[in-house]
Coordinates of C-alpha atoms in Angstrom, one line a residue:
Chain K
X1 CA 93.9 117.3 155.0
X2 CA 91.7 114.4 154.1
X3 CA 93.0 110.9 154.0
X4 CA 94.9 110.7 150.8
X5 CA 93.6 107.2 150.1
X6 CA 90.0 108.2 150.3
X7 CA 90.8 111.2 148.1
X8 CA 92.4 109.0 145.5
X9 CA 89.4 106.7 145.5
X10 CA 87.0 109.6 145.2
X11 CA 89.1 111.0 142.3
X12 CA 89.0 107.6 140.5
X13 CA 85.3 107.2 141.0
X14 CA 84.5 110.6 139.6
X15 CA 86.9 110.1 136.8
X16 CA 85.2 106.9 135.8
X17 CA 81.8 108.6 136.0
X18 CA 83.0 111.3 133.7
X19 CA 84.4 108.9 131.2
X20 CA 81.3 106.8 131.2
X21 CA 79.2 109.9 130.5
X22 CA 81.5 110.8 127.7
X23 CA 81.0 107.4 126.0
X24 CA 77.3 107.8 126.4
X25 CA 77.4 111.1 124.8
X26 CA 79.3 109.9 121.7
X27 CA 80.1 106.4 120.6
X28 CA 83.2 105.6 118.6
X29 CA 85.4 108.5 119.4
X30 CA 88.6 109.1 117.7
X31 CA 92.0 109.0 119.4
X32 CA 92.2 112.7 120.0
X33 CA 88.6 112.9 121.2
X34 CA 89.2 110.1 123.6
X35 CA 92.3 111.8 124.9
X36 CA 90.4 115.0 125.4
X37 CA 87.6 113.2 127.2
X38 CA 90.0 111.5 129.5
X39 CA 91.8 114.6 130.3
X40 CA 88.7 116.7 130.9
X41 CA 87.2 114.0 133.1
X42 CA 90.4 113.8 135.1
X43 CA 90.6 117.6 135.5
X44 CA 87.0 117.7 136.6
X45 CA 87.4 114.9 139.1
X46 CA 90.6 116.6 140.5
X47 CA 88.9 119.9 140.8
X48 CA 85.8 118.5 142.5
X49 CA 87.8 117.2 145.4
X50 CA 88.9 120.7 146.2
X51 CA 85.9 122.8 145.2
X52 CA 85.0 124.3 148.5
X53 CA 88.4 125.4 149.7
X54 CA 90.3 126.6 146.8
X55 CA 89.8 129.1 144.0
X56 CA 91.7 127.3 141.3
X57 CA 89.3 124.4 141.3
X58 CA 86.3 126.6 140.9
X59 CA 87.9 128.5 138.1
X60 CA 88.9 125.3 136.3
X61 CA 85.4 123.9 136.5
X62 CA 84.0 127.2 135.2
X63 CA 86.5 127.2 132.4
X64 CA 85.6 123.7 131.3
X65 CA 81.9 124.3 131.6
X66 CA 82.1 127.3 129.3
X67 CA 83.9 125.6 126.5
X68 CA 81.2 123.9 124.6
X69 CA 77.9 122.2 125.1
X70 CA 79.3 118.7 125.6
X71 CA 81.6 119.8 128.2
X72 CA 78.9 121.6 130.0
X73 CA 76.7 118.5 130.1
X74 CA 79.7 116.5 131.3
X75 CA 80.4 119.0 134.1
X76 CA 76.9 119.0 135.2
X77 CA 76.9 115.3 135.4
X78 CA 80.0 115.0 137.4
X79 CA 79.7 118.0 139.6
X80 CA 76.0 118.4 140.0
X81 CA 74.0 120.9 138.1
X82 CA 73.2 123.2 141.0
X83 CA 76.8 123.6 141.9
X84 CA 77.7 124.0 138.3
X85 CA 75.2 126.8 138.0
X86 CA 76.6 128.5 141.0
X87 CA 80.1 128.4 139.8
X88 CA 79.2 129.6 136.4
X89 CA 77.5 132.6 137.9
X90 CA 80.5 133.3 140.0
X91 CA 82.8 133.1 137.0
X92 CA 80.6 134.5 134.4
X93 CA 81.9 135.4 131.0
X94 CA 81.3 139.0 131.7
X95 CA 83.8 139.0 134.6
X96 CA 86.3 137.2 132.4
X97 CA 85.9 139.7 129.7
X98 CA 86.4 142.4 132.3
X99 CA 89.6 140.7 133.3
X100 CA 90.7 140.5 129.7
X101 CA 90.1 144.1 129.3
X102 CA 92.0 144.9 132.5
X103 CA 94.9 142.8 131.3
X104 CA 95.0 144.5 128.0
X105 CA 94.9 147.8 129.7
X106 CA 97.7 146.9 132.0
X107 CA 99.8 145.7 129.1
X108 CA 99.3 148.8 127.1
X109 CA 100.2 150.9 130.1
X110 CA 103.4 148.9 130.6
X111 CA 104.3 149.3 126.9
X112 CA 103.8 153.0 127.2
X113 CA 105.9 153.2 130.3
X114 CA 108.6 151.2 128.7
X115 CA 108.7 153.5 125.7
X116 CA 109.0 156.5 127.9
X117 CA 111.7 154.8 130.0
X118 CA 113.8 153.9 127.0
X119 CA 113.7 157.5 125.8
X120 CA 114.8 158.7 129.2
X121 CA 117.3 156.1 129.8
X122 CA 119.4 157.2 126.9
X123 CA 120.1 160.3 128.9
X124 CA 121.5 158.5 131.9
X125 CA 121.9 154.7 132.1
X126 CA 121.5 153.8 135.7
X127 CA 121.3 150.1 136.5
X128 CA 119.3 149.5 139.7
X129 CA 119.7 146.0 141.0
X130 CA 116.6 145.9 143.1
X131 CA 114.3 147.2 140.4
X132 CA 115.6 144.6 138.1
X133 CA 115.0 141.9 140.7
X134 CA 111.5 143.2 141.2
X135 CA 110.8 143.1 137.6
X136 CA 112.0 139.6 137.3
X137 CA 109.8 138.5 140.1
X138 CA 106.9 140.3 138.7
X139 CA 107.3 138.6 135.3
X140 CA 107.4 135.2 136.9
X141 CA 104.4 135.9 139.0
X142 CA 102.5 136.8 135.9
X143 CA 103.6 133.6 134.3
X144 CA 102.5 131.6 137.3
X145 CA 99.2 133.4 137.2
X146 CA 98.7 132.3 133.7
X147 CA 99.5 128.7 134.5
X148 CA 97.4 128.2 137.6
X149 CA 93.7 128.3 136.7
X150 CA 92.0 131.3 138.2
X151 CA 95.3 132.9 138.9
X152 CA 94.4 136.2 137.2
X153 CA 91.7 136.7 139.7
X154 CA 94.0 136.8 142.6
X155 CA 95.7 140.1 143.2
X156 CA 97.7 139.4 146.3
X157 CA 100.7 137.1 146.2
X158 CA 99.9 135.3 149.4
X159 CA 96.7 133.6 148.0
X160 CA 98.5 133.0 144.7
X161 CA 101.2 131.0 146.4
X162 CA 98.6 129.1 148.5
X163 CA 96.7 128.2 145.4
X164 CA 99.9 127.1 143.6
X165 CA 100.8 124.9 146.5
X166 CA 97.4 123.2 146.4
X167 CA 97.4 123.0 142.7
X168 CA 100.8 121.3 142.5
X169 CA 99.7 118.8 145.1
X170 CA 96.5 117.9 143.2
X171 CA 98.3 117.7 139.9
X172 CA 100.8 115.3 141.4
X173 CA 98.1 113.0 142.8
X174 CA 96.3 113.2 139.4
X175 CA 99.4 112.2 137.6
X176 CA 99.9 109.3 140.0
X177 CA 96.4 108.1 139.6
X178 CA 96.7 108.2 135.9
X179 CA 99.9 106.2 135.9
X180 CA 98.3 103.6 138.1
X181 CA 95.4 103.3 135.8
X182 CA 97.7 103.1 132.8
X183 CA 99.8 100.4 134.4
X184 CA 96.8 98.3 135.3
X185 CA 95.1 98.6 132.0
X186 CA 98.3 97.7 130.3
X187 CA 98.6 94.7 132.5
X188 CA 95.1 93.7 131.8
X189 CA 95.7 94.0 128.1
X190 CA 98.8 91.9 128.2
X191 CA 97.3 89.1 130.2
Chain E
X1 CA 116.6 126.1 184.9
X2 CA 115.7 127.6 188.2
X3 CA 112.5 129.3 187.5
X4 CA 111.0 129.6 190.9
X5 CA 107.7 131.3 191.2
X6 CA 107.8 131.1 194.9
X7 CA 107.9 134.3 196.9
X8 CA 110.8 136.3 198.2
X9 CA 111.2 134.4 201.5
X10 CA 112.0 131.2 199.8
X11 CA 114.8 132.6 197.8
X12 CA 116.0 134.6 200.7
X13 CA 116.3 131.4 202.7
X14 CA 118.2 129.7 200.0
X15 CA 120.6 132.6 199.9
X16 CA 121.2 132.6 203.6
X17 CA 122.2 129.0 203.6
X18 CA 124.9 129.5 201.1
X19 CA 126.9 132.4 202.2
X20 CA 127.8 134.6 205.2
X21 CA 127.6 137.8 203.3
X22 CA 124.1 136.9 202.3
X23 CA 122.7 139.2 204.9
X24 CA 123.7 142.2 202.9
X25 CA 122.2 140.8 199.8
X26 CA 118.9 140.1 201.6
X27 CA 118.8 143.7 202.7
X28 CA 119.3 144.7 199.1
X29 CA 116.6 142.4 198.1
X30 CA 114.1 143.8 200.5
X31 CA 114.9 147.3 199.5
X32 CA 114.6 146.6 195.9
X33 CA 111.5 144.5 196.1
X34 CA 109.9 147.4 198.0
X35 CA 110.6 149.5 195.0
X36 CA 109.6 146.8 192.6
X37 CA 106.2 146.0 194.3
X38 CA 104.1 148.6 192.4
X39 CA 105.4 147.9 188.9
X40 CA 104.3 144.2 188.8
X41 CA 100.7 145.3 188.8
X42 CA 101.0 146.7 185.3
X43 CA 103.3 144.3 183.7
X44 CA 102.7 145.3 180.1
X45 CA 103.3 149.0 180.3
X46 CA 106.5 150.8 179.7
X47 CA 106.4 152.2 183.2
X48 CA 107.2 148.8 184.6
X49 CA 110.2 148.7 182.4
X50 CA 111.3 152.2 183.4
X51 CA 110.9 151.6 187.1
X52 CA 112.9 148.4 187.1
X53 CA 116.1 149.7 185.7
X54 CA 116.9 152.2 188.4
X55 CA 116.8 149.6 191.2
X56 CA 118.8 147.3 189.0
X57 CA 121.3 150.0 188.4
X58 CA 121.4 150.7 192.1
X59 CA 122.2 147.2 193.0
X60 CA 124.7 147.0 190.2
X61 CA 126.4 150.1 191.5
X62 CA 126.6 148.5 194.9
X63 CA 128.5 145.5 193.7
X64 CA 132.1 145.6 194.9
X65 CA 133.9 144.9 191.7
X66 CA 132.3 144.2 188.4
X67 CA 135.4 142.6 186.9
X68 CA 135.9 140.1 189.6
X69 CA 132.3 139.0 189.6
X70 CA 132.1 138.8 185.8
X71 CA 133.3 135.3 185.6
X72 CA 131.4 134.1 188.6
X73 CA 128.2 135.7 187.7
X74 CA 128.2 133.9 184.5
X75 CA 128.5 130.6 186.2
X76 CA 125.9 131.4 188.7
X77 CA 123.4 132.2 186.1
X78 CA 123.1 128.6 185.4
X79 CA 122.3 127.1 188.8
X80 CA 121.7 128.2 192.3
X81 CA 124.2 125.8 193.7
X82 CA 127.2 127.4 192.2
X83 CA 126.9 130.7 194.0
X84 CA 130.3 131.9 195.2
X85 CA 129.8 135.5 195.4
X86 CA 127.5 138.2 196.6
X87 CA 126.4 139.7 193.3
X88 CA 125.1 136.6 191.7
X89 CA 122.7 136.1 194.5
X90 CA 121.0 139.2 193.6
X91 CA 120.6 138.1 190.1
X92 CA 119.2 134.9 191.3
X93 CA 116.7 136.5 193.6
X94 CA 115.6 138.6 190.8
X95 CA 115.1 135.7 188.4
X96 CA 113.5 133.7 191.2
X97 CA 110.9 136.4 191.9
X98 CA 110.1 137.0 188.4
X99 CA 106.5 137.4 187.8
X100 CA 106.7 139.6 184.8
X101 CA 109.0 139.3 181.8
X102 CA 110.2 142.8 181.4
X103 CA 112.4 142.4 184.4
X104 CA 113.6 139.1 183.1
X105 CA 114.6 140.6 179.8
X106 CA 116.5 143.5 181.4
X107 CA 118.0 141.3 184.1
X108 CA 119.4 139.0 181.5
X109 CA 120.7 141.9 179.5
X110 CA 122.3 143.3 182.6
X111 CA 123.8 139.9 183.4
X112 CA 125.1 139.8 179.9
X113 CA 126.7 143.2 180.2
X114 CA 128.6 142.1 183.2
X115 CA 129.4 138.8 181.7
X116 CA 130.4 139.4 178.2
X117 CA 133.9 140.3 179.2
X118 CA 134.1 136.6 180.2
X119 CA 133.0 133.6 178.4
X120 CA 131.1 133.5 175.3
X121 CA 128.6 130.8 175.9
X122 CA 127.2 132.0 179.2
X123 CA 125.4 135.0 177.9
X124 CA 123.5 132.7 175.7
X125 CA 122.6 130.6 178.7
X126 CA 121.4 133.5 180.7
X127 CA 119.5 134.8 177.8
X128 CA 118.0 131.4 177.3
X129 CA 116.8 131.6 180.8
X130 CA 115.3 135.0 180.1
X131 CA 113.7 133.7 176.9
X132 CA 112.1 130.8 178.7
X133 CA 110.6 133.0 181.3
X134 CA 109.4 135.6 179.0
X135 CA 108.0 133.2 176.5
X136 CA 105.3 132.4 179.0
X137 CA 104.5 136.0 179.7
X138 CA 103.7 139.0 177.7
X139 CA 106.6 141.1 176.7
X140 CA 107.8 143.8 174.4
X141 CA 108.4 142.5 171.0
X142 CA 111.9 141.9 169.7
X143 CA 113.7 142.5 173.0
X144 CA 114.7 139.1 174.3
X145 CA 115.5 137.5 171.0
X146 CA 117.9 140.2 170.2
X147 CA 119.6 139.7 173.5
X148 CA 120.3 136.0 172.8
X149 CA 121.5 136.5 169.3
X150 CA 124.1 139.1 169.9
X151 CA 126.5 137.9 172.6
X152 CA 129.7 138.2 170.7
X153 CA 129.7 141.7 169.3
X154 CA 129.4 143.2 172.7
X155 CA 132.7 142.0 173.7
X156 CA 134.3 144.9 172.1
X157 CA 132.6 147.6 174.0
X158 CA 133.3 146.6 177.6
X159 CA 134.1 149.9 179.1
X160 CA 132.2 149.8 182.3
X161 CA 129.0 147.9 181.7
X162 CA 127.6 147.7 185.1
X163 CA 127.5 151.4 185.6
X164 CA 125.7 152.0 182.3
X165 CA 122.3 153.4 182.6
X166 CA 119.4 151.9 180.6
X167 CA 119.5 154.6 177.9
X168 CA 123.1 153.7 176.9
X169 CA 122.1 150.1 177.0
X170 CA 119.3 150.7 174.7
X171 CA 121.5 152.7 172.3
X172 CA 124.0 149.9 172.3
X173 CA 121.4 147.4 171.7
X174 CA 120.2 149.3 168.7
X175 CA 123.8 149.5 167.4
X176 CA 124.0 145.8 167.7
X177 CA 120.8 145.5 165.7
X178 CA 122.4 147.4 162.9
X179 CA 125.5 145.2 163.0
X180 CA 124.0 141.8 163.3
X181 CA 121.3 141.4 160.7
X182 CA 121.1 137.6 161.0
X183 CA 119.1 138.0 164.2
X184 CA 116.1 139.1 162.2
X185 CA 114.9 135.6 161.4
X186 CA 115.3 134.4 165.0
X187 CA 113.6 137.4 166.4
X188 CA 110.7 137.0 163.9
X189 CA 110.3 133.4 165.0
X190 CA 110.2 134.2 168.7
X191 CA 108.3 137.4 168.2
X192 CA 105.6 135.5 166.4
X193 CA 104.8 133.3 169.4
X194 CA 105.1 136.4 171.6
X195 CA 102.7 138.3 169.5
X196 CA 100.2 135.5 169.7
X197 CA 100.2 135.8 173.4
X198 CA 100.5 139.5 173.5
X199 CA 97.0 139.8 172.1
X200 CA 95.6 139.5 175.5
X201 CA 97.1 142.8 176.4
X202 CA 95.4 146.1 175.8
X203 CA 98.3 147.2 173.6
X204 CA 101.7 145.9 172.6
X205 CA 104.8 148.1 172.4
X206 CA 106.6 147.1 169.3
X207 CA 110.1 148.3 169.1
X208 CA 111.0 148.8 165.5
X209 CA 114.4 148.1 164.3
X210 CA 116.7 151.0 163.6
X211 CA 116.3 152.5 160.2
X212 CA 112.8 151.1 159.8
X213 CA 109.6 153.2 159.9
X214 CA 107.2 152.6 162.6
X215 CA 103.9 153.6 161.0
X216 CA 101.2 151.1 160.6
X217 CA 101.6 150.8 156.9
X218 CA 105.1 149.6 157.0
X219 CA 104.3 147.2 159.8
X220 CA 101.5 145.8 157.8
X221 CA 103.9 145.5 154.8
X222 CA 106.4 143.7 157.0
X223 CA 103.8 141.3 158.2
X224 CA 102.7 140.7 154.7
X225 CA 106.2 140.1 153.5
X226 CA 106.8 137.6 156.3
X227 CA 103.7 135.7 155.3
X228 CA 104.8 135.6 151.7
X229 CA 108.2 134.3 152.7
X230 CA 106.7 131.6 154.9
X231 CA 104.7 130.3 152.0
X232 CA 107.5 130.5 149.6
X233 CA 109.4 128.3 152.0
X234 CA 106.6 125.8 151.9
X235 CA 106.7 125.9 148.1
X236 CA 110.4 125.3 148.1
X237 CA 110.0 122.2 150.2
X238 CA 107.3 120.9 147.9
X239 CA 109.1 121.4 144.6
X240 CA 112.1 119.1 144.4
X241 CA 115.4 120.8 144.0
X242 CA 114.3 124.1 145.3
X243 CA 115.9 123.9 148.7
X244 CA 119.4 124.9 147.5
X245 CA 118.2 127.8 145.4
X246 CA 118.2 131.2 147.0
X247 CA 116.4 134.1 145.5
X248 CA 112.7 134.5 144.7
X249 CA 113.0 134.8 141.0
X250 CA 114.9 131.5 140.6
X251 CA 112.6 129.7 143.0
X252 CA 109.6 130.9 141.0
X253 CA 111.3 129.7 137.9
X254 CA 111.6 126.2 139.3
X255 CA 108.0 126.3 140.4
X256 CA 106.8 127.4 137.0
X257 CA 108.8 124.6 135.4
X258 CA 107.4 122.1 137.8
X259 CA 103.8 123.1 137.2
X260 CA 104.4 123.1 133.4
X261 CA 105.9 119.7 133.5
X262 CA 103.1 118.3 135.6
X263 CA 100.6 119.7 133.2
X264 CA 102.4 118.2 130.2
X265 CA 102.6 114.8 132.0
X266 CA 98.8 114.9 132.4
X267 CA 98.4 115.5 128.7
X268 CA 100.7 112.8 127.8
X269 CA 99.2 110.3 130.2
X270 CA 95.8 110.9 128.9
X271 CA 97.0 110.4 125.4
X272 CA 98.6 107.1 126.4
X273 CA 95.4 106.0 128.2
X274 CA 93.5 106.8 125.0
X275 CA 95.7 104.5 123.0
X276 CA 95.6 101.7 125.4
X277 CA 91.9 101.3 125.2
X278 CA 89.8 101.6 122.1
X279 CA 86.8 102.6 124.2
X280 CA 87.3 104.6 127.3
X281 CA 85.3 102.4 129.6
X282 CA 87.7 101.7 132.4
X283 CA 85.6 99.6 134.7
X284 CA 86.6 100.5 138.2
X285 CA 85.2 97.3 139.7
X286 CA 87.2 95.1 137.3
X287 CA 90.3 97.1 137.9
X288 CA 90.0 96.8 141.6
X289 CA 89.3 93.1 141.2
X290 CA 92.3 92.4 139.2
X291 CA 94.7 94.2 141.4
X292 CA 93.0 93.7 144.7
X293 CA 93.4 96.4 147.3
X294 CA 96.9 97.0 146.2
X295 CA 95.7 99.5 143.7
X296 CA 95.0 101.9 146.4
X297 CA 98.0 101.0 148.4
X298 CA 101.0 103.4 148.6
X299 CA 103.3 100.8 147.2
X300 CA 101.2 100.1 144.2
X301 CA 103.7 101.4 141.6
X302 CA 106.6 99.4 143.0
X303 CA 104.5 96.2 143.0
X304 CA 103.5 96.7 139.4
X305 CA 107.0 97.3 138.1
X306 CA 108.5 93.9 139.0
X307 CA 105.4 92.3 137.5
X308 CA 105.8 94.0 134.3
X309 CA 109.4 93.3 133.7
X310 CA 109.3 89.6 133.2
X311 CA 106.5 89.9 130.6
X312 CA 108.4 92.1 128.3
X313 CA 110.3 90.2 125.6
X314 CA 113.9 90.9 125.2
X315 CA 114.5 93.4 122.4
X316 CA 117.7 95.0 121.3
X317 CA 116.3 98.4 120.6
X318 CA 114.4 98.4 123.8
X319 CA 117.4 97.7 125.9
X320 CA 119.0 100.7 124.4
X321 CA 116.1 102.8 125.4
X322 CA 116.1 101.2 128.8
X323 CA 119.6 102.3 129.5
X324 CA 118.8 105.8 128.5
X325 CA 115.8 105.9 130.7
X326 CA 117.8 104.5 133.6
X327 CA 120.4 107.2 133.3
X328 CA 117.8 109.9 133.1
X329 CA 115.5 108.5 135.7
X330 CA 117.9 108.3 138.5
X331 CA 118.7 111.9 138.2
X332 CA 116.5 113.7 140.6
X333 CA 116.6 117.1 139.0
X334 CA 115.7 115.7 135.6
X335 CA 112.6 114.2 137.0
X336 CA 110.6 117.2 136.1
X337 CA 111.8 117.0 132.5
X338 CA 110.9 113.4 132.1
X339 CA 107.5 114.4 131.0
X340 CA 109.1 116.4 128.2
X341 CA 111.1 113.4 127.1
X342 CA 108.0 111.3 126.9
X343 CA 106.6 113.5 124.2
X344 CA 109.2 112.3 121.8
X345 CA 107.9 108.8 121.9
X346 CA 104.9 107.9 119.9
X347 CA 102.2 106.3 121.9
X348 CA 102.0 103.5 119.4
X349 CA 105.2 102.1 120.5
X350 CA 103.9 100.1 123.4
X351 CA 107.3 98.5 124.3
X352 CA 108.7 101.9 125.1
X353 CA 105.7 102.8 127.0
X354 CA 106.2 99.8 129.2
X355 CA 109.8 101.0 129.9
X356 CA 108.9 104.5 130.7
X357 CA 106.0 103.7 132.9
X358 CA 108.1 101.1 134.8
X359 CA 110.9 103.5 135.3
X360 CA 108.6 106.2 136.3
X361 CA 106.9 103.8 138.6
X362 CA 110.0 103.3 140.6
X363 CA 110.5 107.0 140.9
X364 CA 106.9 107.2 141.8
X365 CA 107.3 105.3 144.9
X366 CA 109.8 107.9 146.0
X367 CA 107.5 110.6 145.2
X368 CA 104.7 108.9 147.0
X369 CA 106.8 108.5 150.1
X370 CA 107.6 112.1 150.0
X371 CA 104.1 113.1 149.6
X372 CA 102.1 110.8 151.9

């Protein structure tokens, strides 16, 4: 792993860049707009430190870039337009819509199965512990997939867990950096 | 550990020095090594395994009394100097001449069979010896680790161990596998390093546990499950408070909570940052200049906290909040929920924000130390 100090510096630099670009895009933003700009810049900066190795960072960047025009400009500025283009091609909206369709299909299938099962289970109520455990784990894996950006794209649990590990670590460093910045800016304002 | 890779003559000499009856043992040695000579050429194949046991059984049969030597052979398994009897010499010569692990594994098992009527700890020693020797050489998966994790159950079936033939031994081993399921983790750990080295061989004989299928699909499934379990362990270490929880579903619950709380913290912090500054132009240079290099330092949060405390004017309300935060903050499991508590405070109340960030700063230093 890289030196954490240099990673934090890189994160801060990219974050400042993003925020500077935001102010250049629109002066006099409201509170909510400012908050959104800060968050998006921070997310982009965090993801850019991990772009090459992990899937979640690429998915996150692609998500942000596809939101609206301003975000797209911002991502291109922070990440670099060529990389941005590459990522958008990899995570094109068509593939996302395919995923959405697949998800809907899976969900309808599950609902049909459940309906059939409830009809049958009235005949004999057998409680299987291992099937219950499996269903619990499955539900939680799905929740985790929804939380981690790009989680839906990973079919196997091994990569999902690896991505979660990495994502948790970067989220933590992001939170720490934000707290540091907050503390310093509050100090500066006080003095 | 007396792992001598020197040839037979060296060990033969050592034996001669120690006992008068060593001559007989040397004769046995020579006989048996004559039989053992062809097998070492093909250490990995089963044939090596098969050829070894008969000579071992032969020399075991020749031992005068197995009961008497049981106690002594256990002691001798440790060091060459403690040889008091004829039979242990043979074991030593075998272990001394070991150039291939299959023999070591079976020798240790044979030693254990004769020994388990005696002390408890010694089989583990002898099997440790076997493990050390076999760790360096290629071996059949799962065999040595099972031997070292199942010393005690064998005490029950002590009919006449030395006269057992290898088939019975294998059957008993499999029974042991069924009884002791805790060995699985140990065997996996050692089998992993063995499999890493076994790749040099043309093929590896994997002995599946009893009651488990041996086809490639289930083996792949097992490998995949082991991978998943290893990564889940890493996750458990990363997320605070997950070490004591057992069960995948609950651990996943904790992980999900942690991720959600971190995401909420990011949201809240960005909101706070937005309120602090009317325009979001945080100048990195000025920030670095005000704090110096300590901004990047690991201990930055702890240095900020004492600075901030003196500046805050005393306020009755605030002290109340302070106490509340203190109680919550020093509760490690509640750390994840602190982000949720923050949401109840409006960002406009800057006094409170001082408190929360200061408290969280002290916890931060713990987190940083954990992480970096």
